[in-house]
Amino acid sequence: MKAADFIQRFYQLTPKPKAVFIAFLDGAEDEAIAVQLKLSTPTVRKHIQNLCDHFEITAAGEFGKQNRRQALFNLGQGILQEWLVTKNPEALQASLLTASETGSQPQPSSPADLNGLPQVGQLWGRQAEQAQLKTWFADPDLRLGIITGLPGCGKTSLVAQTIAAAADQFDWINWRSLSPPLSLLQYLDEALTQAKQRPLPLLDSLENQLDPLFTLLRRQRCLLVCDDWQCLFSPQQFAGHYQAPYQDYQTLLERLIQTPHQSLILIISQTLPTGMRRWLRPGLPVQTLTLTGLGQAAPLLLENLGLTGKSAWPQLMATCGDRPLSLLLVNDVIQSLFAGNVDQYLSFNPLGICEDHLTLVQQSLTGLSPIEQKILTVIALAETPISLQDLAPQIPLNQLGLLAALTSLRNRHYLQESDTLLYLEAAIANSVLSLTVKRLWQELVQLQQENIVTRSSYWVEYDFQQAFADPMAHPQFQHLWQSYQSENPDLLSALPSECPVPLSPALGYLSRNWQGLSGSVHPN
């Protein structure tokens, strides 16, 4: 088979068989391909059989009695190696043009096509942030922009709506969410296919795999948007560390900064990649933007939603937060159960947060390292800002480890600082408190039902006695605890007097202080 025919057939493949073929030519075993692409091993083998048919590999003919798999491998490697050895760009370009003239590749979107942008709702406020993005779009020297912020603050909506109003500044726009994450090679293949480029899947180095992209970025004014960049990072570790299969993305970012081109790449992420800190210096073609709450624009959103009880709006924004998604979630509850009256809602639920908001925060917190989770619990229970000196004895880390954990929390935008004191914004603190009580109560119920204690959750393992003489004096903690107790008022008195396994530190302390909660003293 000639090189041009091979390339033509290669670009007729859909993304999944194409990814299998690239990994196969790279020498990966079927099991490794299955893990990389999240397929079953039989499915990978079926793809390879279909690839043999697609490239007309038979047991007879020019390959004689060769194994079909080996013949397919030899064919692909032979064509690739021929180009790699000769380094003949003219021959390669001729092959690409031949394949292009056949019209075999699916037609990509037209330049500046906005069909790939996500559908978002109305943007509230953010005039200053939109103006900053527009200056980015107009800056020919800017190569990389990074937008960060907590979940629900409107990062995607801001970027999508700003692009829609400034699309004429670019020849080509590509928007790609990295949730779920995909390998850099898959990302490059998808993006370049859409841009009517035909990248040969070079197997010798990452640098060569990136060459077709940078050819495009030099020739045209392109805008590439990568949303959900945080999905590339490792969960349960400090912020911004890549998972092993996606570390090549850091190489991509560094080359985007160092290589001259006329395009702009935007990253939308909850936190910065750790390797980017050293590039955030004056004079380098990199800019960052961090989104927080709506601030003064939040009341405009509440008014547009038709909420009443304006005198209670500041309390709602303080306890629930002023991020757009948080307000939209709590609005559903206020409208359906309290006829839109914020004052009545807060009278019933002083914490402000609702179950959907709690779920949103919980999903975000589960990605934190265990030590970060513990630090959040300590600070949330402190009620008032806490100094580093008071925090350190409660966290089992040396000084360097504690500083690293605090830096990670700050990079995730959870940690606030004021005059060397540490605190959480009320919405985050309330969510942590709610999850703490919820997990404690679940542990009590399990203890009652099965006489065992689950100790896998960080909020359950926190030692209240170590930090506070009487943690039950915390008003919000007590309110939450009593709300759970009202659902099962006999739970505390029904607990067994002796436990077959030790209580977690939190329950061990609380079990000696039931009197203030239930009127009875637990015998433990």
mmCIF file with all atom_site columns, C-alpha atoms in Angstrom, residues 119-321:
data_model
loop_
_atom_site.group_PDB
_atom_site.id
_atom_site.type_symbol
_atom_site.label_atom_id
_atom_site.label_alt_id
_atom_site.label_comp_id
_atom_site.label_asym_id
_atom_site.label_entity_id
_atom_site.label_seq_id
_atom_site.pdbx_PDB_ins_code
_atom_site.Cartn_x
_atom_site.Cartn_y
_atom_site.Cartn_z
_atom_site.occupancy
_atom_site.B_iso_or_equiv
_atom_site.pdbx_formal_charge
_atom_site.auth_seq_id
_atom_site.auth_comp_id
_atom_site.auth_asym_id
_atom_site.auth_atom_id
_atom_site.pdbx_PDB_model_num
ATOM 1   C CA . GLN A 1 119 ? -24.611 26.913 25.708 1.00 0.00 ? 119 GLN A CA 1
ATOM 2   C CA . VAL A 1 120 ? -24.555 29.172 28.776 1.00 0.00 ? 120 VAL A CA 1
ATOM 3   C CA . GLY A 1 121 ? -27.089 31.363 30.535 1.00 0.00 ? 121 GLY A CA 1
ATOM 4   C CA . GLN A 1 122 ? -27.099 35.109 31.055 1.00 0.00 ? 122 GLN A CA 1
ATOM 5   C CA . LEU A 1 123 ? -23.924 36.645 32.396 1.00 0.00 ? 123 LEU A CA 1
ATOM 6   C CA . TRP A 1 124 ? -24.426 38.787 35.504 1.00 0.00 ? 124 TRP A CA 1
ATOM 7   C CA . GLY A 1 125 ? -21.893 41.510 36.186 1.00 0.00 ? 125 GLY A CA 1
ATOM 8   C CA . ARG A 1 126 ? -18.351 40.608 35.131 1.00 0.00 ? 126 ARG A CA 1
ATOM 9   C CA . GLN A 1 127 ? -17.914 43.766 33.050 1.00 0.00 ? 127 GLN A CA 1
ATOM 10  C CA . ALA A 1 128 ? -14.356 44.217 34.307 1.00 0.00 ? 128 ALA A CA 1
ATOM 11  C CA . GLU A 1 129 ? -13.491 40.580 33.630 1.00 0.00 ? 129 GLU A CA 1
ATOM 12  C CA . GLN A 1 130 ? -14.985 40.732 30.138 1.00 0.00 ? 130 GLN A CA 1
ATOM 13  C CA . ALA A 1 131 ? -12.959 43.861 29.413 1.00 0.00 ? 131 ALA A CA 1
ATOM 14  C CA . GLN A 1 132 ? -9.806  42.082 30.540 1.00 0.00 ? 132 GLN A CA 1
ATOM 15  C CA . LEU A 1 133 ? -10.501 39.105 28.265 1.00 0.00 ? 133 LEU A CA 1
ATOM 16  C CA . LYS A 1 134 ? -11.105 41.453 25.343 1.00 0.00 ? 134 LYS A CA 1
ATOM 17  C CA . THR A 1 135 ? -7.693  43.035 25.911 1.00 0.00 ? 135 THR A CA 1
ATOM 18  C CA . TRP A 1 136 ? -6.236  39.534 25.816 1.00 0.00 ? 136 TRP A CA 1
ATOM 19  C CA . PHE A 1 137 ? -7.934  38.860 22.474 1.00 0.00 ? 137 PHE A CA 1
ATOM 20  C CA . ALA A 1 138 ? -6.580  42.097 21.041 1.00 0.00 ? 138 ALA A CA 1
ATOM 21  C CA . ASP A 1 139 ? -2.999  41.521 22.233 1.00 0.00 ? 139 ASP A CA 1
ATOM 22  C CA . PRO A 1 140 ? -0.976  39.926 19.405 1.00 0.00 ? 140 PRO A CA 1
ATOM 23  C CA . ASP A 1 141 ? 1.870   39.055 21.770 1.00 0.00 ? 141 ASP A CA 1
ATOM 24  C CA . LEU A 1 142 ? -0.177  37.136 24.337 1.00 0.00 ? 142 LEU A CA 1
ATOM 25  C CA . ARG A 1 143 ? 0.091   33.382 23.852 1.00 0.00 ? 143 ARG A CA 1
ATOM 26  C CA . LEU A 1 144 ? -1.456  31.827 26.953 1.00 0.00 ? 144 LEU A CA 1
ATOM 27  C CA . GLY A 1 145 ? -4.286  32.946 29.252 1.00 0.00 ? 145 GLY A CA 1
ATOM 28  C CA . ILE A 1 146 ? -5.404  31.050 32.363 1.00 0.00 ? 146 ILE A CA 1
ATOM 29  C CA . ILE A 1 147 ? -8.772  31.615 34.089 1.00 0.00 ? 147 ILE A CA 1
ATOM 30  C CA . THR A 1 148 ? -9.170  30.051 37.544 1.00 0.00 ? 148 THR A CA 1
ATOM 31  C CA . GLY A 1 149 ? -11.730 30.058 40.353 1.00 0.00 ? 149 GLY A CA 1
ATOM 32  C CA . LEU A 1 150 ? -13.930 27.893 42.538 1.00 0.00 ? 150 LEU A CA 1
ATOM 33  C CA . PRO A 1 151 ? -16.622 25.715 40.921 1.00 0.00 ? 151 PRO A CA 1
ATOM 34  C CA . GLY A 1 152 ? -19.779 27.662 40.167 1.00 0.00 ? 152 GLY A CA 1
ATOM 35  C CA . CYS A 1 153 ? -18.225 31.121 39.826 1.00 0.00 ? 153 CYS A CA 1
ATOM 36  C CA . GLY A 1 154 ? -19.016 31.338 36.100 1.00 0.00 ? 154 GLY A CA 1
ATOM 37  C CA . LYS A 1 155 ? -15.651 30.771 34.394 1.00 0.00 ? 155 LYS A CA 1
ATOM 38  C CA . THR A 1 156 ? -17.110 28.903 31.414 1.00 0.00 ? 156 THR A CA 1
ATOM 39  C CA . SER A 1 157 ? -19.982 31.376 30.966 1.00 0.00 ? 157 SER A CA 1
ATOM 40  C CA . LEU A 1 158 ? -17.614 34.346 31.051 1.00 0.00 ? 158 LEU A CA 1
ATOM 41  C CA . VAL A 1 159 ? -15.268 32.952 28.416 1.00 0.00 ? 159 VAL A CA 1
ATOM 42  C CA . ALA A 1 160 ? -18.013 31.620 26.130 1.00 0.00 ? 160 ALA A CA 1
ATOM 43  C CA . GLN A 1 161 ? -19.970 34.865 26.052 1.00 0.00 ? 161 GLN A CA 1
ATOM 44  C CA . THR A 1 162 ? -16.868 36.993 25.563 1.00 0.00 ? 162 THR A CA 1
ATOM 45  C CA . ILE A 1 163 ? -15.757 34.828 22.650 1.00 0.00 ? 163 ILE A CA 1
ATOM 46  C CA . ALA A 1 164 ? -19.201 35.044 21.058 1.00 0.00 ? 164 ALA A CA 1
ATOM 47  C CA . ALA A 1 165 ? -18.868 38.830 21.022 1.00 0.00 ? 165 ALA A CA 1
ATOM 48  C CA . ALA A 1 166 ? -15.300 38.848 19.659 1.00 0.00 ? 166 ALA A CA 1
ATOM 49  C CA . ALA A 1 167 ? -15.170 35.893 17.273 1.00 0.00 ? 167 ALA A CA 1
ATOM 50  C CA . ASP A 1 168 ? -14.232 38.068 14.303 1.00 0.00 ? 168 ASP A CA 1
ATOM 51  C CA . GLN A 1 169 ? -10.758 38.550 15.799 1.00 0.00 ? 169 GLN A CA 1
ATOM 52  C CA . PHE A 1 170 ? -9.808  34.936 15.042 1.00 0.00 ? 170 PHE A CA 1
ATOM 53  C CA . ASP A 1 171 ? -9.495  32.824 11.912 1.00 0.00 ? 171 ASP A CA 1
ATOM 54  C CA . TRP A 1 172 ? -10.354 29.636 13.741 1.00 0.00 ? 172 TRP A CA 1
ATOM 55  C CA . ILE A 1 173 ? -11.786 28.782 17.182 1.00 0.00 ? 173 ILE A CA 1
ATOM 56  C CA . ASN A 1 174 ? -11.657 25.431 18.942 1.00 0.00 ? 174 ASN A CA 1
ATOM 57  C CA . TRP A 1 175 ? -13.372 24.724 22.293 1.00 0.00 ? 175 TRP A CA 1
ATOM 58  C CA . ARG A 1 176 ? -12.686 21.430 24.060 1.00 0.00 ? 176 ARG A CA 1
ATOM 59  C CA . SER A 1 177 ? -13.681 20.276 27.524 1.00 0.00 ? 177 SER A CA 1
ATOM 60  C CA . LEU A 1 178 ? -11.188 17.939 29.181 1.00 0.00 ? 178 LEU A CA 1
ATOM 61  C CA . SER A 1 179 ? -13.890 16.266 31.259 1.00 0.00 ? 179 SER A CA 1
ATOM 62  C CA . PRO A 1 180 ? -13.396 13.367 30.986 1.00 0.00 ? 180 PRO A CA 1
ATOM 63  C CA . PRO A 1 181 ? -9.663  13.831 30.347 1.00 0.00 ? 181 PRO A CA 1
ATOM 64  C CA . LEU A 1 182 ? -8.050  12.622 27.159 1.00 0.00 ? 182 LEU A CA 1
ATOM 65  C CA . SER A 1 183 ? -4.448  12.090 26.148 1.00 0.00 ? 183 SER A CA 1
ATOM 66  C CA . LEU A 1 184 ? -2.549  14.937 24.524 1.00 0.00 ? 184 LEU A CA 1
ATOM 67  C CA . LEU A 1 185 ? -2.234  12.926 21.306 1.00 0.00 ? 185 LEU A CA 1
ATOM 68  C CA . GLN A 1 186 ? -6.012  12.501 21.148 1.00 0.00 ? 186 GLN A CA 1
ATOM 69  C CA . TYR A 1 187 ? -6.506  16.206 21.811 1.00 0.00 ? 187 TYR A CA 1
ATOM 70  C CA . LEU A 1 188 ? -4.071  17.169 19.052 1.00 0.00 ? 188 LEU A CA 1
ATOM 71  C CA . ASP A 1 189 ? -5.686  14.786 16.597 1.00 0.00 ? 189 ASP A CA 1
ATOM 72  C CA . GLU A 1 190 ? -9.191  16.118 17.274 1.00 0.00 ? 190 GLU A CA 1
ATOM 73  C CA . ALA A 1 191 ? -8.164  19.765 17.108 1.00 0.00 ? 191 ALA A CA 1
ATOM 74  C CA . LEU A 1 192 ? -6.118  19.467 13.946 1.00 0.00 ? 192 LEU A CA 1
ATOM 75  C CA . THR A 1 193 ? -8.750  17.375 12.218 1.00 0.00 ? 193 THR A CA 1
ATOM 76  C CA . GLN A 1 194 ? -11.297 20.101 12.880 1.00 0.00 ? 194 GLN A CA 1
ATOM 77  C CA . ALA A 1 195 ? -8.861  22.680 11.504 1.00 0.00 ? 195 ALA A CA 1
ATOM 78  C CA . LYS A 1 196 ? -8.457  20.740 8.232  1.00 0.00 ? 196 LYS A CA 1
ATOM 79  C CA . GLN A 1 197 ? -4.899  19.798 9.158  1.00 0.00 ? 197 GLN A CA 1
ATOM 80  C CA . ARG A 1 198 ? -3.662  16.246 8.721  1.00 0.00 ? 198 ARG A CA 1
ATOM 81  C CA . PRO A 1 199 ? -1.122  15.423 11.429 1.00 0.00 ? 199 PRO A CA 1
ATOM 82  C CA . LEU A 1 200 ? 0.858   12.255 10.855 1.00 0.00 ? 200 LEU A CA 1
ATOM 83  C CA . PRO A 1 201 ? 0.947   10.311 14.155 1.00 0.00 ? 201 PRO A CA 1
ATOM 84  C CA . LEU A 1 202 ? 4.722   10.525 14.553 1.00 0.00 ? 202 LEU A CA 1
ATOM 85  C CA . LEU A 1 203 ? 6.096   8.085  17.072 1.00 0.00 ? 203 LEU A CA 1
ATOM 86  C CA . ASP A 1 204 ? 9.630   9.382  17.587 1.00 0.00 ? 204 ASP A CA 1
ATOM 87  C CA . SER A 1 205 ? 9.089   12.312 19.987 1.00 0.00 ? 205 SER A CA 1
ATOM 88  C CA . LEU A 1 206 ? 6.476   14.567 21.531 1.00 0.00 ? 206 LEU A CA 1
ATOM 89  C CA . GLU A 1 207 ? 8.130   17.578 19.917 1.00 0.00 ? 207 GLU A CA 1
ATOM 90  C CA . ASN A 1 208 ? 7.433   16.190 16.440 1.00 0.00 ? 208 ASN A CA 1
ATOM 91  C CA . GLN A 1 209 ? 3.855   15.373 17.434 1.00 0.00 ? 209 GLN A CA 1
ATOM 92  C CA . LEU A 1 210 ? 3.377   19.046 18.342 1.00 0.00 ? 210 LEU A CA 1
ATOM 93  C CA . ASP A 1 211 ? 4.837   20.389 15.079 1.00 0.00 ? 211 ASP A CA 1
ATOM 94  C CA . PRO A 1 212 ? 1.563   20.333 13.057 1.00 0.00 ? 212 PRO A CA 1
ATOM 95  C CA . LEU A 1 213 ? -0.223  22.307 15.782 1.00 0.00 ? 213 LEU A CA 1
ATOM 96  C CA . PHE A 1 214 ? 2.420   25.037 15.883 1.00 0.00 ? 214 PHE A CA 1
ATOM 97  C CA . THR A 1 215 ? 2.448   25.259 12.093 1.00 0.00 ? 215 THR A CA 1
ATOM 98  C CA . LEU A 1 216 ? -1.260  26.067 12.331 1.00 0.00 ? 216 LEU A CA 1
ATOM 99  C CA . LEU A 1 217 ? -0.772  28.535 15.210 1.00 0.00 ? 217 LEU A CA 1
ATOM 100 C CA . ARG A 1 218 ? 1.855   30.425 13.207 1.00 0.00 ? 218 ARG A CA 1
ATOM 101 C CA . ARG A 1 219 ? -0.097  30.573 9.953  1.00 0.00 ? 219 ARG A CA 1
ATOM 102 C CA . GLN A 1 220 ? -3.469  31.620 11.391 1.00 0.00 ? 220 GLN A CA 1
ATOM 103 C CA . ARG A 1 221 ? -4.826  33.655 14.285 1.00 0.00 ? 221 ARG A CA 1
ATOM 104 C CA . CYS A 1 222 ? -6.367  30.798 16.282 1.00 0.00 ? 222 CYS A CA 1
ATOM 105 C CA . LEU A 1 223 ? -8.135  30.631 19.630 1.00 0.00 ? 223 LEU A CA 1
ATOM 106 C CA . LEU A 1 224 ? -7.947  27.300 21.468 1.00 0.00 ? 224 LEU A CA 1
ATOM 107 C CA . VAL A 1 225 ? -9.982  26.961 24.671 1.00 0.00 ? 225 VAL A CA 1
ATOM 108 C CA . CYS A 1 226 ? -9.365  24.048 27.046 1.00 0.00 ? 226 CYS A CA 1
ATOM 109 C CA . ASP A 1 227 ? -12.109 23.869 29.677 1.00 0.00 ? 227 ASP A CA 1
ATOM 110 C CA . ASP A 1 228 ? -12.016 21.726 32.852 1.00 0.00 ? 228 ASP A CA 1
ATOM 111 C CA . TRP A 1 229 ? -8.209  21.618 32.838 1.00 0.00 ? 229 TRP A CA 1
ATOM 112 C CA . GLN A 1 230 ? -8.278  20.503 36.496 1.00 0.00 ? 230 GLN A CA 1
ATOM 113 C CA . CYS A 1 231 ? -9.504  17.082 35.335 1.00 0.00 ? 231 CYS A CA 1
ATOM 114 C CA . LEU A 1 232 ? -5.911  16.394 34.236 1.00 0.00 ? 232 LEU A CA 1
ATOM 115 C CA . PHE A 1 233 ? -4.706  16.693 37.837 1.00 0.00 ? 233 PHE A CA 1
ATOM 116 C CA . SER A 1 234 ? -4.303  13.883 40.363 1.00 0.00 ? 234 SER A CA 1
ATOM 117 C CA . PRO A 1 235 ? -7.050  13.643 42.999 1.00 0.00 ? 235 PRO A CA 1
ATOM 118 C CA . GLN A 1 236 ? -6.167  13.305 46.678 1.00 0.00 ? 236 GLN A CA 1
ATOM 119 C CA . GLN A 1 237 ? -2.905  15.211 46.122 1.00 0.00 ? 237 GLN A CA 1
ATOM 120 C CA . PHE A 1 238 ? -1.851  18.825 46.466 1.00 0.00 ? 238 PHE A CA 1
ATOM 121 C CA . ALA A 1 239 ? -3.248  21.170 43.834 1.00 0.00 ? 239 ALA A CA 1
ATOM 122 C CA . GLY A 1 240 ? -2.095  21.200 40.230 1.00 0.00 ? 240 GLY A CA 1
ATOM 123 C CA . HIS A 1 241 ? -0.130  17.940 39.938 1.00 0.00 ? 241 HIS A CA 1
ATOM 124 C CA . TYR A 1 242 ? -0.780  16.085 36.685 1.00 0.00 ? 242 TYR A CA 1
ATOM 125 C CA . GLN A 1 243 ? -1.863  12.481 36.526 1.00 0.00 ? 243 GLN A CA 1
ATOM 126 C CA . ALA A 1 244 ? 0.824   10.358 34.871 1.00 0.00 ? 244 ALA A CA 1
ATOM 127 C CA . PRO A 1 245 ? -0.972  9.894  31.496 1.00 0.00 ? 245 PRO A CA 1
ATOM 128 C CA . TYR A 1 246 ? -1.399  13.668 31.090 1.00 0.00 ? 246 TYR A CA 1
ATOM 129 C CA . GLN A 1 247 ? 1.992   15.099 32.046 1.00 0.00 ? 247 GLN A CA 1
ATOM 130 C CA . ASP A 1 248 ? 2.678   15.880 28.377 1.00 0.00 ? 248 ASP A CA 1
ATOM 131 C CA . TYR A 1 249 ? 0.234   18.775 28.671 1.00 0.00 ? 249 TYR A CA 1
ATOM 132 C CA . GLN A 1 250 ? 2.814   20.680 30.717 1.00 0.00 ? 250 GLN A CA 1
ATOM 133 C CA . THR A 1 251 ? 5.262   20.312 27.818 1.00 0.00 ? 251 THR A CA 1
ATOM 134 C CA . LEU A 1 252 ? 2.568   21.712 25.523 1.00 0.00 ? 252 LEU A CA 1
ATOM 135 C CA . LEU A 1 253 ? 2.059   24.772 27.755 1.00 0.00 ? 253 LEU A CA 1
ATOM 136 C CA . GLU A 1 254 ? 5.759   25.508 28.021 1.00 0.00 ? 254 GLU A CA 1
ATOM 137 C CA . ARG A 1 255 ? 6.219   25.268 24.268 1.00 0.00 ? 255 ARG A CA 1
ATOM 138 C CA . LEU A 1 256 ? 3.195   27.528 23.729 1.00 0.00 ? 256 LEU A CA 1
ATOM 139 C CA . ILE A 1 257 ? 4.939   30.168 25.826 1.00 0.00 ? 257 ILE A CA 1
ATOM 140 C CA . GLN A 1 258 ? 8.401   29.811 24.305 1.00 0.00 ? 258 GLN A CA 1
ATOM 141 C CA . THR A 1 259 ? 7.547   29.330 20.617 1.00 0.00 ? 259 THR A CA 1
ATOM 142 C CA . PRO A 1 260 ? 6.629   32.423 18.544 1.00 0.00 ? 260 PRO A CA 1
ATOM 143 C CA . HIS A 1 261 ? 3.121   32.240 17.025 1.00 0.00 ? 261 HIS A CA 1
ATOM 144 C CA . GLN A 1 262 ? 0.132   34.545 16.481 1.00 0.00 ? 262 GLN A CA 1
ATOM 145 C CA . SER A 1 263 ? -2.527  32.549 18.370 1.00 0.00 ? 263 SER A CA 1
ATOM 146 C CA . LEU A 1 264 ? -4.006  32.470 21.873 1.00 0.00 ? 264 LEU A CA 1
ATOM 147 C CA . ILE A 1 265 ? -4.698  29.454 24.063 1.00 0.00 ? 265 ILE A CA 1
ATOM 148 C CA . LEU A 1 266 ? -7.083  29.824 27.013 1.00 0.00 ? 266 LEU A CA 1
ATOM 149 C CA . ILE A 1 267 ? -7.143  27.414 29.945 1.00 0.00 ? 267 ILE A CA 1
ATOM 150 C CA . ILE A 1 268 ? -10.170 27.263 32.260 1.00 0.00 ? 268 ILE A CA 1
ATOM 151 C CA . SER A 1 269 ? -9.346  25.505 35.518 1.00 0.00 ? 269 SER A CA 1
ATOM 152 C CA . GLN A 1 270 ? -10.098 25.524 39.220 1.00 0.00 ? 270 GLN A CA 1
ATOM 153 C CA . THR A 1 271 ? -6.393  25.906 39.962 1.00 0.00 ? 271 THR A CA 1
ATOM 154 C CA . LEU A 1 272 ? -3.115  26.617 38.194 1.00 0.00 ? 272 LEU A CA 1
ATOM 155 C CA . PRO A 1 273 ? -0.852  23.764 37.121 1.00 0.00 ? 273 PRO A CA 1
ATOM 156 C CA . THR A 1 274 ? 2.077   23.680 39.537 1.00 0.00 ? 274 THR A CA 1
ATOM 157 C CA . GLY A 1 275 ? 4.629   24.023 36.763 1.00 0.00 ? 275 GLY A CA 1
ATOM 158 C CA . MET A 1 276 ? 3.145   27.331 35.604 1.00 0.00 ? 276 MET A CA 1
ATOM 159 C CA . ARG A 1 277 ? 4.185   29.400 38.625 1.00 0.00 ? 277 ARG A CA 1
ATOM 160 C CA . ARG A 1 278 ? 7.657   30.057 37.277 1.00 0.00 ? 278 ARG A CA 1
ATOM 161 C CA . TRP A 1 279 ? 6.235   31.468 34.025 1.00 0.00 ? 279 TRP A CA 1
ATOM 162 C CA . LEU A 1 280 ? 4.091   34.119 35.721 1.00 0.00 ? 280 LEU A CA 1
ATOM 163 C CA . ARG A 1 281 ? 6.637   36.912 35.463 1.00 0.00 ? 281 ARG A CA 1
ATOM 164 C CA . PRO A 1 282 ? 6.479   40.344 33.839 1.00 0.00 ? 282 PRO A CA 1
ATOM 165 C CA . GLY A 1 283 ? 7.535   40.312 30.216 1.00 0.00 ? 283 GLY A CA 1
ATOM 166 C CA . LEU A 1 284 ? 6.374   36.780 29.454 1.00 0.00 ? 284 LEU A CA 1
ATOM 167 C CA . PRO A 1 285 ? 3.368   36.201 27.137 1.00 0.00 ? 285 PRO A CA 1
ATOM 168 C CA . VAL A 1 286 ? 1.184   34.729 29.900 1.00 0.00 ? 286 VAL A CA 1
ATOM 169 C CA . GLN A 1 287 ? -1.749  36.263 31.779 1.00 0.00 ? 287 GLN A CA 1
ATOM 170 C CA . THR A 1 288 ? -3.995  34.935 34.564 1.00 0.00 ? 288 THR A CA 1
ATOM 171 C CA . LEU A 1 289 ? -7.460  35.894 35.776 1.00 0.00 ? 289 LEU A CA 1
ATOM 172 C CA . THR A 1 290 ? -9.075  34.632 38.987 1.00 0.00 ? 290 THR A CA 1
ATOM 173 C CA . LEU A 1 291 ? -12.860 34.784 39.348 1.00 0.00 ? 291 LEU A CA 1
ATOM 174 C CA . THR A 1 292 ? -14.486 35.193 42.743 1.00 0.00 ? 292 THR A CA 1
ATOM 175 C CA . GLY A 1 293 ? -18.125 35.894 43.612 1.00 0.00 ? 293 GLY A CA 1
ATOM 176 C CA . LEU A 1 294 ? -20.414 38.373 41.870 1.00 0.00 ? 294 LEU A CA 1
ATOM 177 C CA . GLY A 1 295 ? -20.008 41.001 44.571 1.00 0.00 ? 295 GLY A CA 1
ATOM 178 C CA . GLN A 1 296 ? -22.196 44.019 43.861 1.00 0.00 ? 296 GLN A CA 1
ATOM 179 C CA . ALA A 1 297 ? -23.809 42.253 40.893 1.00 0.00 ? 297 ALA A CA 1
ATOM 180 C CA . ALA A 1 298 ? -25.255 39.486 43.105 1.00 0.00 ? 298 ALA A CA 1
ATOM 181 C CA . PRO A 1 299 ? -28.343 41.508 44.166 1.00 0.00 ? 299 PRO A CA 1
ATOM 182 C CA . LEU A 1 300 ? -29.122 42.094 40.482 1.00 0.00 ? 300 LEU A CA 1
ATOM 183 C CA . LEU A 1 301 ? -29.245 38.337 39.991 1.00 0.00 ? 301 LEU A CA 1
ATOM 184 C CA . LEU A 1 302 ? -31.478 37.846 43.049 1.00 0.00 ? 302 LEU A CA 1
ATOM 185 C CA . GLU A 1 303 ? -33.807 40.591 41.836 1.00 0.00 ? 303 GLU A CA 1
ATOM 186 C CA . ASN A 1 304 ? -34.013 39.066 38.378 1.00 0.00 ? 304 ASN A CA 1
ATOM 187 C CA . LEU A 1 305 ? -34.886 35.711 39.946 1.00 0.00 ? 305 LEU A CA 1
ATOM 188 C CA . GLY A 1 306 ? -37.855 37.359 41.616 1.00 0.00 ? 306 GLY A CA 1
ATOM 189 C CA . LEU A 1 307 ? -36.778 36.780 45.204 1.00 0.00 ? 307 LEU A CA 1
ATOM 190 C CA . THR A 1 308 ? -38.301 38.907 47.978 1.00 0.00 ? 308 THR A CA 1
ATOM 191 C CA . GLY A 1 309 ? -37.231 39.729 51.534 1.00 0.00 ? 309 GLY A CA 1
ATOM 192 C CA . LYS A 1 310 ? -34.449 42.072 50.403 1.00 0.00 ? 310 LYS A CA 1
ATOM 193 C CA . SER A 1 311 ? -33.375 42.810 53.948 1.00 0.00 ? 311 SER A CA 1
ATOM 194 C CA . ALA A 1 312 ? -32.191 39.202 54.210 1.00 0.00 ? 312 ALA A CA 1
ATOM 195 C CA . TRP A 1 313 ? -30.280 39.169 50.921 1.00 0.00 ? 313 TRP A CA 1
ATOM 196 C CA . PRO A 1 314 ? -26.936 40.182 52.474 1.00 0.00 ? 314 PRO A CA 1
ATOM 197 C CA . GLN A 1 315 ? -27.232 37.303 54.970 1.00 0.00 ? 315 GLN A CA 1
ATOM 198 C CA . LEU A 1 316 ? -28.035 34.866 52.159 1.00 0.00 ? 316 LEU A CA 1
ATOM 199 C CA . MET A 1 317 ? -25.015 35.991 50.146 1.00 0.00 ? 317 MET A CA 1
ATOM 200 C CA . ALA A 1 318 ? -22.793 35.784 53.236 1.00 0.00 ? 318 ALA A CA 1
ATOM 201 C CA . THR A 1 319 ? -23.873 32.287 54.284 1.00 0.00 ? 319 THR A CA 1
ATOM 202 C CA . CYS A 1 320 ? -24.484 30.715 50.872 1.00 0.00 ? 320 CYS A CA 1
ATOM 203 C CA . GLY A 1 321 ? -21.907 32.652 48.893 1.00 0.00 ? 321 GLY A CA 1
#
